[in-house]
Amino acid sequence: MLSAKHQVTVRVPEEIPALHSLIASIRCESETSMPSRHGVVISRKIDAAINELIDLFIENNVTPWYSSRVSDPAPSIEILRSVLWYSIVVINERVTRMDQVRFFTGGVATCLTRHLEHIRVAQAAGEARGERGIFHLVPQLSSPEREINFLRLVAELLVSRCLPPEYSRCTPLRTLLKELLACKVFEPMIDRVCDPDWINQRLVSYLRQQQAAEELHRRTYMYAASYEDFITLIHDSTDIHDLEHLR
């Protein structure tokens, strides 16, 4: 015999509402303030160069690992491209509103002069004592921890000013971007730029490239017996850098 009909009351576990509340608290706004298309930002040539840099950045740093984790990376990559262009537009607008003459002749010149003066005073004090001068760093650089904390503040300021509002209002995303910029972009870049050996290597490499270009320029004129031969060399060349130096 079959048992009588009975009703079963399904209760929602307490964890489910808590999970929905947690998701709602960290959910980023879906509406975007980014335009679908943008016109010429700076100039056609500069915009083309920036677009090429963005393509290289996505191709070398995003696509290799992101494509293996999602089935269709194209929509997300296009969103990333739009966000990068939005940031470029915002930065360009802020730069155009800046008093560049006052910035370079006032702020930059004053900071460089003060920095060089501190170095001169430290060297003079060290020579007076017969030892190497001690340069006192600013508080933000007194320790690696303080330096990275200062870089986090700079990164958070850039995220809040240069990204779309819906991105900067999303606390988890803002925190993630702040850490990525501070620890993976700013700190390695500053360490590299402030390395004297790296600066010397770049200078030596540049001088060697200039010397090689001048030698190629002289050889080209030497091998071209006439104007027609010179034009033939240009047509037969497949290296854009050689053509730029020949120009």
Coordinates of C-alpha atoms in Angstrom, one line a residue:
M1 CA 0.0 0.0 0.0
L2 CA 1.1 3.5 -0.7
S3 CA 1.6 5.9 2.2
A4 CA -0.7 8.9 2.5
K5 CA 0.3 12.1 0.9
H6 CA 2.5 14.3 3.1
Q7 CA 3.9 17.7 2.9
V8 CA 7.6 18.6 3.3
T9 CA 8.5 22.1 4.4
V10 CA 11.7 23.4 2.7
R11 CA 13.6 25.8 4.8
V12 CA 16.2 28.1 3.4
P13 CA 19.4 27.7 5.3
E14 CA 20.5 30.7 7.2
E15 CA 23.8 30.8 5.2
I16 CA 22.0 31.6 1.9
P17 CA 20.6 35.0 3.0
A18 CA 23.9 35.8 4.5
L19 CA 25.6 34.9 1.3
H20 CA 23.3 37.1 -0.7
S21 CA 23.9 40.0 1.7
L22 CA 27.6 39.6 1.3
I23 CA 27.4 39.5 -2.5
A24 CA 25.2 42.6 -2.5
S25 CA 27.7 44.5 -0.3
I26 CA 30.6 43.9 -2.7
R27 CA 28.7 44.0 -6.0
C28 CA 30.0 46.6 -8.4
E29 CA 27.6 48.7 -10.4
S30 CA 26.9 47.3 -13.8
E31 CA 26.2 50.6 -15.5
T32 CA 29.2 52.2 -17.0
S33 CA 30.1 55.8 -17.6
M34 CA 32.6 55.0 -20.4
P35 CA 31.7 56.0 -23.9
S36 CA 31.5 53.2 -26.4
R37 CA 33.7 55.2 -28.8
H38 CA 36.1 58.0 -28.4
G39 CA 37.5 60.5 -31.0
V40 CA 41.0 61.8 -31.4
V41 CA 42.4 62.2 -27.8
I42 CA 45.8 63.9 -28.5
S43 CA 46.6 63.5 -32.2
R44 CA 46.2 60.8 -34.7
K45 CA 49.9 59.7 -34.6
I46 CA 50.1 59.8 -30.9
D47 CA 46.8 58.0 -30.5
A48 CA 48.0 55.3 -32.9
A49 CA 51.2 54.9 -30.9
I50 CA 49.3 54.6 -27.6
N51 CA 46.9 52.1 -29.2
E52 CA 49.9 50.0 -30.3
L53 CA 51.3 50.1 -26.7
I54 CA 47.9 49.0 -25.4
D55 CA 47.8 46.2 -27.9
L56 CA 51.3 45.0 -26.9
F57 CA 50.4 45.2 -23.2
I58 CA 47.3 43.1 -23.6
E59 CA 49.0 40.7 -26.0
N60 CA 52.0 40.1 -23.7
N61 CA 50.6 40.5 -20.2
V62 CA 46.9 39.7 -20.3
T63 CA 46.0 37.3 -23.1
P64 CA 48.5 34.6 -22.3
W65 CA 47.1 33.8 -18.9
Y66 CA 43.5 35.1 -19.2
S67 CA 42.7 33.1 -22.4
S68 CA 43.4 29.8 -20.6
R69 CA 40.9 30.6 -17.8
V70 CA 37.8 31.8 -19.7
S71 CA 36.1 30.4 -22.8
D72 CA 35.7 33.7 -24.6
P73 CA 38.2 36.4 -23.5
A74 CA 37.3 38.9 -26.2
P75 CA 34.5 40.8 -24.3
S76 CA 36.6 41.3 -21.2
I77 CA 39.6 42.4 -23.2
E78 CA 37.5 45.0 -25.0
I79 CA 36.3 46.2 -21.6
L80 CA 39.9 46.5 -20.5
R81 CA 40.8 48.4 -23.6
S82 CA 38.0 50.8 -23.0
V83 CA 39.0 51.3 -19.4
L84 CA 42.6 52.1 -20.5
W85 CA 41.4 54.6 -23.0
Y86 CA 39.1 56.2 -20.5
S87 CA 42.1 56.6 -18.2
I88 CA 44.2 58.1 -21.0
V89 CA 41.4 60.6 -21.8
V90 CA 41.1 61.6 -18.1
I91 CA 44.8 62.1 -17.7
N92 CA 45.0 64.1 -21.0
E93 CA 42.2 66.4 -19.8
R94 CA 43.9 67.0 -16.5
V95 CA 47.3 67.7 -18.2
T96 CA 45.7 70.2 -20.6
R97 CA 44.2 72.1 -17.6
M98 CA 47.6 72.2 -15.9
D99 CA 49.8 75.3 -16.0
Q100 CA 52.8 73.6 -17.5
V101 CA 55.1 76.6 -17.3
R102 CA 54.4 77.0 -13.6
F103 CA 54.7 73.3 -13.0
F104 CA 58.2 72.9 -14.7
T105 CA 59.7 76.3 -13.7
G106 CA 58.2 76.2 -10.2
G107 CA 57.4 72.8 -8.8
V108 CA 59.9 70.6 -10.7
A109 CA 62.8 73.1 -10.7
T110 CA 62.3 73.7 -7.0
C111 CA 62.2 70.0 -6.1
L112 CA 65.3 69.3 -8.1
T113 CA 67.2 72.3 -6.7
R114 CA 66.3 71.3 -3.1
H115 CA 67.3 67.7 -3.8
L116 CA 70.7 68.6 -5.2
E117 CA 71.3 71.1 -2.4
H118 CA 70.7 68.3 0.2
I119 CA 73.2 66.1 -1.7
R120 CA 75.8 68.9 -1.7
V121 CA 75.3 69.6 2.0
A122 CA 75.6 65.9 2.9
Q123 CA 78.8 65.5 0.8
A124 CA 80.3 68.7 2.4
A125 CA 79.5 67.5 5.9
G126 CA 81.0 64.1 5.2
E127 CA 84.2 65.5 3.7
A128 CA 84.6 67.7 6.8
R129 CA 84.6 64.6 9.0
G130 CA 86.8 62.7 6.6
E131 CA 84.0 60.2 5.8
R132 CA 81.3 59.6 3.3
G133 CA 78.4 62.0 3.5
I134 CA 75.1 60.7 4.9
F135 CA 72.0 61.7 3.0
H136 CA 68.9 61.8 5.1
L137 CA 65.9 60.4 3.3
V138 CA 62.4 61.7 3.4
P139 CA 60.1 59.8 5.8
Q140 CA 58.3 58.0 3.0
L141 CA 61.7 56.4 2.0
S142 CA 63.1 55.7 5.4
S143 CA 62.1 52.0 5.2
P144 CA 60.8 49.6 2.5
E145 CA 57.5 49.3 4.4
R146 CA 56.9 53.1 4.4
E147 CA 57.9 53.3 0.8
I148 CA 55.4 50.7 -0.3
N149 CA 52.7 52.2 1.9
F150 CA 53.3 55.6 0.2
L151 CA 53.1 53.9 -3.2
R152 CA 49.8 52.4 -2.2
L153 CA 48.5 55.9 -1.4
V154 CA 49.6 57.1 -4.8
A155 CA 48.1 54.1 -6.6
E156 CA 44.8 54.6 -4.8
L157 CA 44.7 58.2 -5.7
L158 CA 45.3 57.3 -9.4
V159 CA 42.6 54.6 -9.3
S160 CA 40.1 57.0 -7.8
R161 CA 40.9 59.9 -10.2
C162 CA 41.6 58.1 -13.5
L163 CA 39.2 55.1 -13.6
P164 CA 35.5 55.2 -14.2
P165 CA 33.5 56.0 -11.0
E166 CA 31.9 52.6 -10.9
Y167 CA 35.3 51.0 -10.7
S168 CA 36.7 53.3 -8.0
R169 CA 33.5 52.9 -5.9
C170 CA 34.0 49.1 -5.9
T171 CA 36.1 48.6 -2.8
P172 CA 37.4 45.0 -3.6
L173 CA 38.4 46.1 -7.1
R174 CA 40.0 49.3 -5.9
T175 CA 42.0 47.4 -3.3
L176 CA 43.2 44.9 -5.9
L177 CA 44.2 47.5 -8.4
K178 CA 46.0 49.5 -5.7
E179 CA 48.1 46.5 -4.7
L180 CA 48.9 45.6 -8.3
L181 CA 50.0 49.1 -9.2
A182 CA 52.0 49.7 -6.0
C183 CA 53.7 46.3 -5.8
K184 CA 54.0 45.1 -9.4
V185 CA 54.3 48.3 -11.3
F186 CA 55.5 51.3 -9.3
E187 CA 58.0 49.6 -7.0
P188 CA 59.8 47.6 -9.8
M189 CA 59.8 50.6 -12.1
I190 CA 61.3 53.0 -9.5
D191 CA 63.9 50.4 -8.5
R192 CA 64.9 50.1 -12.2
V193 CA 64.9 53.8 -13.0
C194 CA 66.9 54.6 -9.9
D195 CA 69.6 51.9 -10.6
P196 CA 72.8 53.7 -11.8
D197 CA 74.0 50.6 -13.6
W198 CA 70.7 50.3 -15.6
I199 CA 71.0 54.1 -16.5
N200 CA 74.6 53.6 -17.7
Q201 CA 73.6 50.6 -19.7
R202 CA 70.8 52.5 -21.4
L203 CA 73.1 55.4 -22.3
V204 CA 75.8 53.1 -23.7
S205 CA 73.2 51.2 -25.7
Y206 CA 71.8 54.4 -27.1
L207 CA 75.2 55.7 -28.1
R208 CA 76.1 52.5 -29.8
Q209 CA 72.8 52.6 -31.7
Q210 CA 73.5 56.1 -32.8
Q211 CA 77.1 55.2 -33.9
A212 CA 75.8 52.2 -35.8
A213 CA 73.1 54.3 -37.5
E214 CA 75.7 56.9 -38.6
E215 CA 78.0 54.2 -39.9
L216 CA 75.1 52.7 -41.9
H217 CA 74.2 56.2 -43.2
R218 CA 77.8 56.7 -44.4
R219 CA 78.0 53.3 -46.0
T220 CA 74.8 53.9 -47.9
Y221 CA 76.0 57.1 -49.4
M222 CA 79.3 55.4 -50.2
Y223 CA 77.7 52.5 -51.9
A224 CA 75.3 54.6 -53.9
A225 CA 77.2 55.9 -56.9
S226 CA 74.3 58.0 -58.1
Y227 CA 71.0 59.3 -57.1
E228 CA 69.2 56.5 -58.9
D229 CA 71.3 53.9 -57.0
F230 CA 70.4 55.7 -53.7
I231 CA 66.7 55.5 -54.6
T232 CA 67.1 51.8 -55.4
L233 CA 68.7 51.2 -52.0
I234 CA 65.6 52.8 -50.4
H235 CA 63.2 50.7 -52.4
D236 CA 65.1 47.5 -51.6
S237 CA 65.4 48.1 -47.9
T238 CA 63.1 46.1 -45.6
D239 CA 64.2 47.7 -42.3
I240 CA 62.1 50.6 -41.2
H241 CA 64.8 51.8 -38.8
D242 CA 67.3 52.0 -41.6
L243 CA 64.9 54.0 -43.6
E244 CA 64.2 56.4 -40.8
H245 CA 67.9 57.1 -40.4
L246 CA 68.4 57.5 -44.1
R247 CA 65.7 60.2 -44.0

